[in-house]
PDB file of C-alpha atoms in Angstrom:
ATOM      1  CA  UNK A   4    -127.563  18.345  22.097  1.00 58.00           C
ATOM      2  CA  UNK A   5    -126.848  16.019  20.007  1.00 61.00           C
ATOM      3  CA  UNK A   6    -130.068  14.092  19.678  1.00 58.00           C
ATOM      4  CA  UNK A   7    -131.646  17.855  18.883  1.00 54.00           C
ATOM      5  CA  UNK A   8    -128.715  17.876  15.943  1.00 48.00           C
ATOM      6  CA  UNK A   9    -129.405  14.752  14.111  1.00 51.00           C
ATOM      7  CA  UNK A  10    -133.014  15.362  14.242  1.00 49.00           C
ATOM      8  CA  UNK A  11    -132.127  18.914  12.975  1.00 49.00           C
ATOM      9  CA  UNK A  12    -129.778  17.165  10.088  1.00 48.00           C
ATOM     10  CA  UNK A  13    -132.304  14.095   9.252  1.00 46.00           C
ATOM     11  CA  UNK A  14    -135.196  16.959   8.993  1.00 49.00           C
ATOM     12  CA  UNK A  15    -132.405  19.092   6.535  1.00 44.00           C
ATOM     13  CA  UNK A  16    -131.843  16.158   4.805  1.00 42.00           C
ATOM     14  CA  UNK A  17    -135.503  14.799   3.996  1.00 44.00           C
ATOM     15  CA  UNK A  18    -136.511  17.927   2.874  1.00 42.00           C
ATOM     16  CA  UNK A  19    -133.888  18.255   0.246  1.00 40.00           C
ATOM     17  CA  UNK A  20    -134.426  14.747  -1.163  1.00 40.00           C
ATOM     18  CA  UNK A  21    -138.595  16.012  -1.320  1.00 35.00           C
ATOM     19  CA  UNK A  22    -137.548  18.963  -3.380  1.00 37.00           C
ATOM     20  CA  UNK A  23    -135.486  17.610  -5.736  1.00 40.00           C
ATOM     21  CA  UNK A  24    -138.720  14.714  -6.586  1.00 39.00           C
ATOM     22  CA  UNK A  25    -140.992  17.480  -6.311  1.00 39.00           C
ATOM     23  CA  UNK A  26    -139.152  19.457  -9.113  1.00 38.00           C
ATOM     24  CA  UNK A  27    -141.415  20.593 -11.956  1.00 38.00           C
ATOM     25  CA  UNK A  28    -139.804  23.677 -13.154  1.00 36.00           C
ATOM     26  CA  UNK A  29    -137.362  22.082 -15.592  1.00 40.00           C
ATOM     27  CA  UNK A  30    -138.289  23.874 -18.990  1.00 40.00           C
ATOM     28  CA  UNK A  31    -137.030  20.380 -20.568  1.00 49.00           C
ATOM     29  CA  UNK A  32    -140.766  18.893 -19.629  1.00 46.00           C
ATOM     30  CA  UNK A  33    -142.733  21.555 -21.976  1.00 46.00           C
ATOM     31  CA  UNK A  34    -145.578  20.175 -23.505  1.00 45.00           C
ATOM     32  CA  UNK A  35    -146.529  20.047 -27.198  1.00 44.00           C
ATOM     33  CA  UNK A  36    -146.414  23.320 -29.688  1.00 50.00           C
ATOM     34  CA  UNK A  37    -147.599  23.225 -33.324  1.00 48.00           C
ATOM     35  CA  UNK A  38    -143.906  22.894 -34.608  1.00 67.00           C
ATOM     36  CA  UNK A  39    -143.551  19.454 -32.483  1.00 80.00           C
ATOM     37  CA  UNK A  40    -146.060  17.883 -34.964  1.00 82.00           C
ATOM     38  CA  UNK A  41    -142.859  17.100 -38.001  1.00 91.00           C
ATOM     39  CA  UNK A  42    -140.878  15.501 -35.082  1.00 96.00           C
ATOM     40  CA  UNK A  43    -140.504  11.744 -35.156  1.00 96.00           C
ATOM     41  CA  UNK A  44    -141.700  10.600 -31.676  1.00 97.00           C
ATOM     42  CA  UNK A  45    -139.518   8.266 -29.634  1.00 97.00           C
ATOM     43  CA  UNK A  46    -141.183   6.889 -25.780  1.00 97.00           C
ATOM     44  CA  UNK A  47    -138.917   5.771 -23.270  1.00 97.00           C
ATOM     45  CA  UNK A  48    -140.400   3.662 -20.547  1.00 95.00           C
ATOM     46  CA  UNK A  49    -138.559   4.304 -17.198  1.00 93.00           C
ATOM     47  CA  UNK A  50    -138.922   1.694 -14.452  1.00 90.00           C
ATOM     48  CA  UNK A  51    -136.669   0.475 -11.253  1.00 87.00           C
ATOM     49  CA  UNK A  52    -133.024   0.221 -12.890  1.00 89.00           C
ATOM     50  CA  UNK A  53    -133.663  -0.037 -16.460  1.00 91.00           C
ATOM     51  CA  UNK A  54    -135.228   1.936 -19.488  1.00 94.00           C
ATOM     52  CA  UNK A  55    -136.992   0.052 -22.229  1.00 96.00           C
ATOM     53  CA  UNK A  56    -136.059   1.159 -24.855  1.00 97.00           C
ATOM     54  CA  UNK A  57    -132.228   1.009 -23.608  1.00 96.00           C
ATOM     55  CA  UNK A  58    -131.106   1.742 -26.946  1.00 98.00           C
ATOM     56  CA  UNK A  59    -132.189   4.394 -29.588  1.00 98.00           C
ATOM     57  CA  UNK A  60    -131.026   4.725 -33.400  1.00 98.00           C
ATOM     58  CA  UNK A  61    -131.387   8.044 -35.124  1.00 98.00           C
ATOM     59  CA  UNK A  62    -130.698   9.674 -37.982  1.00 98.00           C
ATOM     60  CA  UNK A  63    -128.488  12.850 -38.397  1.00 98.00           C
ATOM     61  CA  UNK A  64    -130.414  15.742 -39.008  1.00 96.00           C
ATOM     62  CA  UNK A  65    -133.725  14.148 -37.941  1.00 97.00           C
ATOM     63  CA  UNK A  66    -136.485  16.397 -35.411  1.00 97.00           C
ATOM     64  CA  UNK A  67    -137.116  13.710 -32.706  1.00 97.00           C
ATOM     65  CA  UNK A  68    -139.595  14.026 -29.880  1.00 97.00           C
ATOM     66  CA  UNK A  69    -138.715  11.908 -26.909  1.00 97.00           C
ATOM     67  CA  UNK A  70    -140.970  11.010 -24.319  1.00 97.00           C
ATOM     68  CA  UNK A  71    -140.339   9.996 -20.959  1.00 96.00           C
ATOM     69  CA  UNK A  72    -142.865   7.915 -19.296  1.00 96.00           C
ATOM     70  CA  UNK A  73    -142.804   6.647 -15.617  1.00 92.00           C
ATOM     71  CA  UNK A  74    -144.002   2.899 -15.565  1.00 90.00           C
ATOM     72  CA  UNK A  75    -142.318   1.851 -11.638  1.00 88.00           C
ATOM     73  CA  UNK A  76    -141.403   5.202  -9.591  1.00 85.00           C
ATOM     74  CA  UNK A  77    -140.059   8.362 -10.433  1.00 89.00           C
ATOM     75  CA  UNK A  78    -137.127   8.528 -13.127  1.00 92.00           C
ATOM     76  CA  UNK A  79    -135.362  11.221 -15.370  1.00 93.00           C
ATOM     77  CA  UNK A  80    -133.385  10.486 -18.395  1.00 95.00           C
ATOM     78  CA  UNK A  81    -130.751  13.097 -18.915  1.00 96.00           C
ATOM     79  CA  UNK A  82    -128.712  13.192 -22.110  1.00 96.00           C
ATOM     80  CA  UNK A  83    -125.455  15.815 -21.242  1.00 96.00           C
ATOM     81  CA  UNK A  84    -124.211  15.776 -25.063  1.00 95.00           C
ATOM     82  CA  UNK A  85    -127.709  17.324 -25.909  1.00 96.00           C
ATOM     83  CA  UNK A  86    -128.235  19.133 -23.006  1.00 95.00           C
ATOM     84  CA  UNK A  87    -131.641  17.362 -22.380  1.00 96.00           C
ATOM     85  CA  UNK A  88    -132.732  16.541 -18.896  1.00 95.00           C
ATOM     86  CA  UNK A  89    -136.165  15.017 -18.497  1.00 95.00           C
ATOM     87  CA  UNK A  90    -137.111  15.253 -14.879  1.00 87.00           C
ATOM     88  CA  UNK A  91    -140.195  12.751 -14.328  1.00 81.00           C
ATOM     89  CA  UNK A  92    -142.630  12.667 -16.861  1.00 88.00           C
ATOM     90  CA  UNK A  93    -142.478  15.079 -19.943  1.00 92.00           C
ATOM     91  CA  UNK A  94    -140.769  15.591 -23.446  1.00 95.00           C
ATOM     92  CA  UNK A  95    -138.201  17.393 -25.517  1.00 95.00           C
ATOM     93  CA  UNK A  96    -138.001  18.005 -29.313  1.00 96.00           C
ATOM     94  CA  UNK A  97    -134.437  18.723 -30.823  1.00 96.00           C
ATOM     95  CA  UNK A  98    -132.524  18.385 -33.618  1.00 96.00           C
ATOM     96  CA  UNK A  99    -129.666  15.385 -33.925  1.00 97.00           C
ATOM     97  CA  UNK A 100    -127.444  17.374 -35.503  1.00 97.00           C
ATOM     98  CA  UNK A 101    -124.595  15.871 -33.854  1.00 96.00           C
ATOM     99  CA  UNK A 102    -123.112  12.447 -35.061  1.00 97.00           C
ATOM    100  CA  UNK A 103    -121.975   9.599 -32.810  1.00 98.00           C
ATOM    101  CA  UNK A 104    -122.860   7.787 -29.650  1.00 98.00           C
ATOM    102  CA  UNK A 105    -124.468   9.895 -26.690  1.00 98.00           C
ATOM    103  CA  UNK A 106    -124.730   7.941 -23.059  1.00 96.00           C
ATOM    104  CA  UNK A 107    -128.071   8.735 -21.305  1.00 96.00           C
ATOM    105  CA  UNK A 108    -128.824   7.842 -17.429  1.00 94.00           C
ATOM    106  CA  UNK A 109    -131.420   8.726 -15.039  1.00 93.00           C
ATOM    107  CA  UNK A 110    -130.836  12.164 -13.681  1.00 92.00           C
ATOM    108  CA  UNK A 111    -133.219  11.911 -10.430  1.00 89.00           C
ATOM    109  CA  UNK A 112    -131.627   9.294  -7.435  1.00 86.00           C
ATOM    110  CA  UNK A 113    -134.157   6.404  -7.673  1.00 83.00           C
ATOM    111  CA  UNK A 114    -132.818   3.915  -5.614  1.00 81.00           C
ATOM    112  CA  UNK A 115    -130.177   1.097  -4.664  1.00 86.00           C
ATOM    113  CA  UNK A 116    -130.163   0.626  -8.841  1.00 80.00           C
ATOM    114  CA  UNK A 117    -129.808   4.089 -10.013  1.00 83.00           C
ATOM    115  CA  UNK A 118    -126.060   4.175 -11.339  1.00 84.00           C
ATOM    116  CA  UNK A 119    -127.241   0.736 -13.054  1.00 83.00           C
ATOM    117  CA  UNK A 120    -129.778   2.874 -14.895  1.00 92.00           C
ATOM    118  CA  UNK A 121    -128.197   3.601 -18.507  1.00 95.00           C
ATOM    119  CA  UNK A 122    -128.402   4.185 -22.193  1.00 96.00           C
ATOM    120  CA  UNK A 123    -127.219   5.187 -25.430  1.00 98.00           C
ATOM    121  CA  UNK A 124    -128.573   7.600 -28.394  1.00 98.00           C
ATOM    122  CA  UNK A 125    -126.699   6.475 -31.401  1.00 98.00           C
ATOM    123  CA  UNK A 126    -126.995   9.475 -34.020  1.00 98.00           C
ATOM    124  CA  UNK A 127    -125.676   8.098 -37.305  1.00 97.00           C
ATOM    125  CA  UNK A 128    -124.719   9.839 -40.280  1.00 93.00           C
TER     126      UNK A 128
END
C-alpha cells in the first residue's frame, strides 16, 4: 500500500511540475501590435541563475518593451510592482509610470539556483 502511494504521489507530483513549464496561456507573452512600435525595447537574457542584463535604468514616463529570451533552460522574469510576469519566452509593453526601484526574479522554479536568480528595474524621475 504504500509503495502503490508514493508512486501515486511521485506521478501527482511530476505532473504538476510539467504543467506549470508547459504554461503558455499567460496573456503577459502577447506578441507585437502596431502600438508596440514607439516602445523602447529592452532584452533580457535568462540563463541558469543569472539574467544579463541584471540591471535596467529607465526613465519615468517612458513605453518600454521588454523581452525575455531563454539562452540555458526555461526562465520567467516576473516584476510584482508592475504586475508583469514573463513565463518563458515572450514580451510586455507598459508604461513606467511609477518612480523608484522595482526587484525582478524568475517566476518559473529553474533549479538548485533559482532564489539566486534576481534583479532590479530602476525607474527614475
Amino acid at each position: 500500500m504504500k509503495k502503490a502511494f508514493s508512486l501515486f504521489a511521485v506521478a501527482v507530483l511530476s505532473a504538476a511540475m510539467l504543467a506549470a513549464c508547459g504554461n503558455d496561456s499567460s496573456s503577459d507573452n502577447a506578441s507585437d501590435s502596431p502600438s508596440d512600435k514607439d516602445a523602447r525595447e529592452i532584452t533580457v537574457s535568462a540563463k541558469s541563475f543569472e539574467f544579463t542584463p541584471a540591471e535596467i535604468k529607465v526613465k519615468k514616463g517612458e513605453k518600454i518593451k521588454l523581452v525575455l529570451k531563454n539562452t540555458n533552460g526555461a526562465h520567467g522574469l516576473e516584476i510584482p510592482g508592475y504586475k508583469i510576469n514573463l513565463t518563458r519566452e515572450g514580451s510586455k509593453v507598459f508604461t513606467a509610470d511609477k518612480a523608484g526601484t522595482f526587484d525582478f526574479d524568475c517566476s518559473i522554479m529553474c533549479g538548485a539556483g533559482h532564489g539566486d536568480m534576481k534583479g532590479k528595474l530602476i525607474v527614475e524621475e
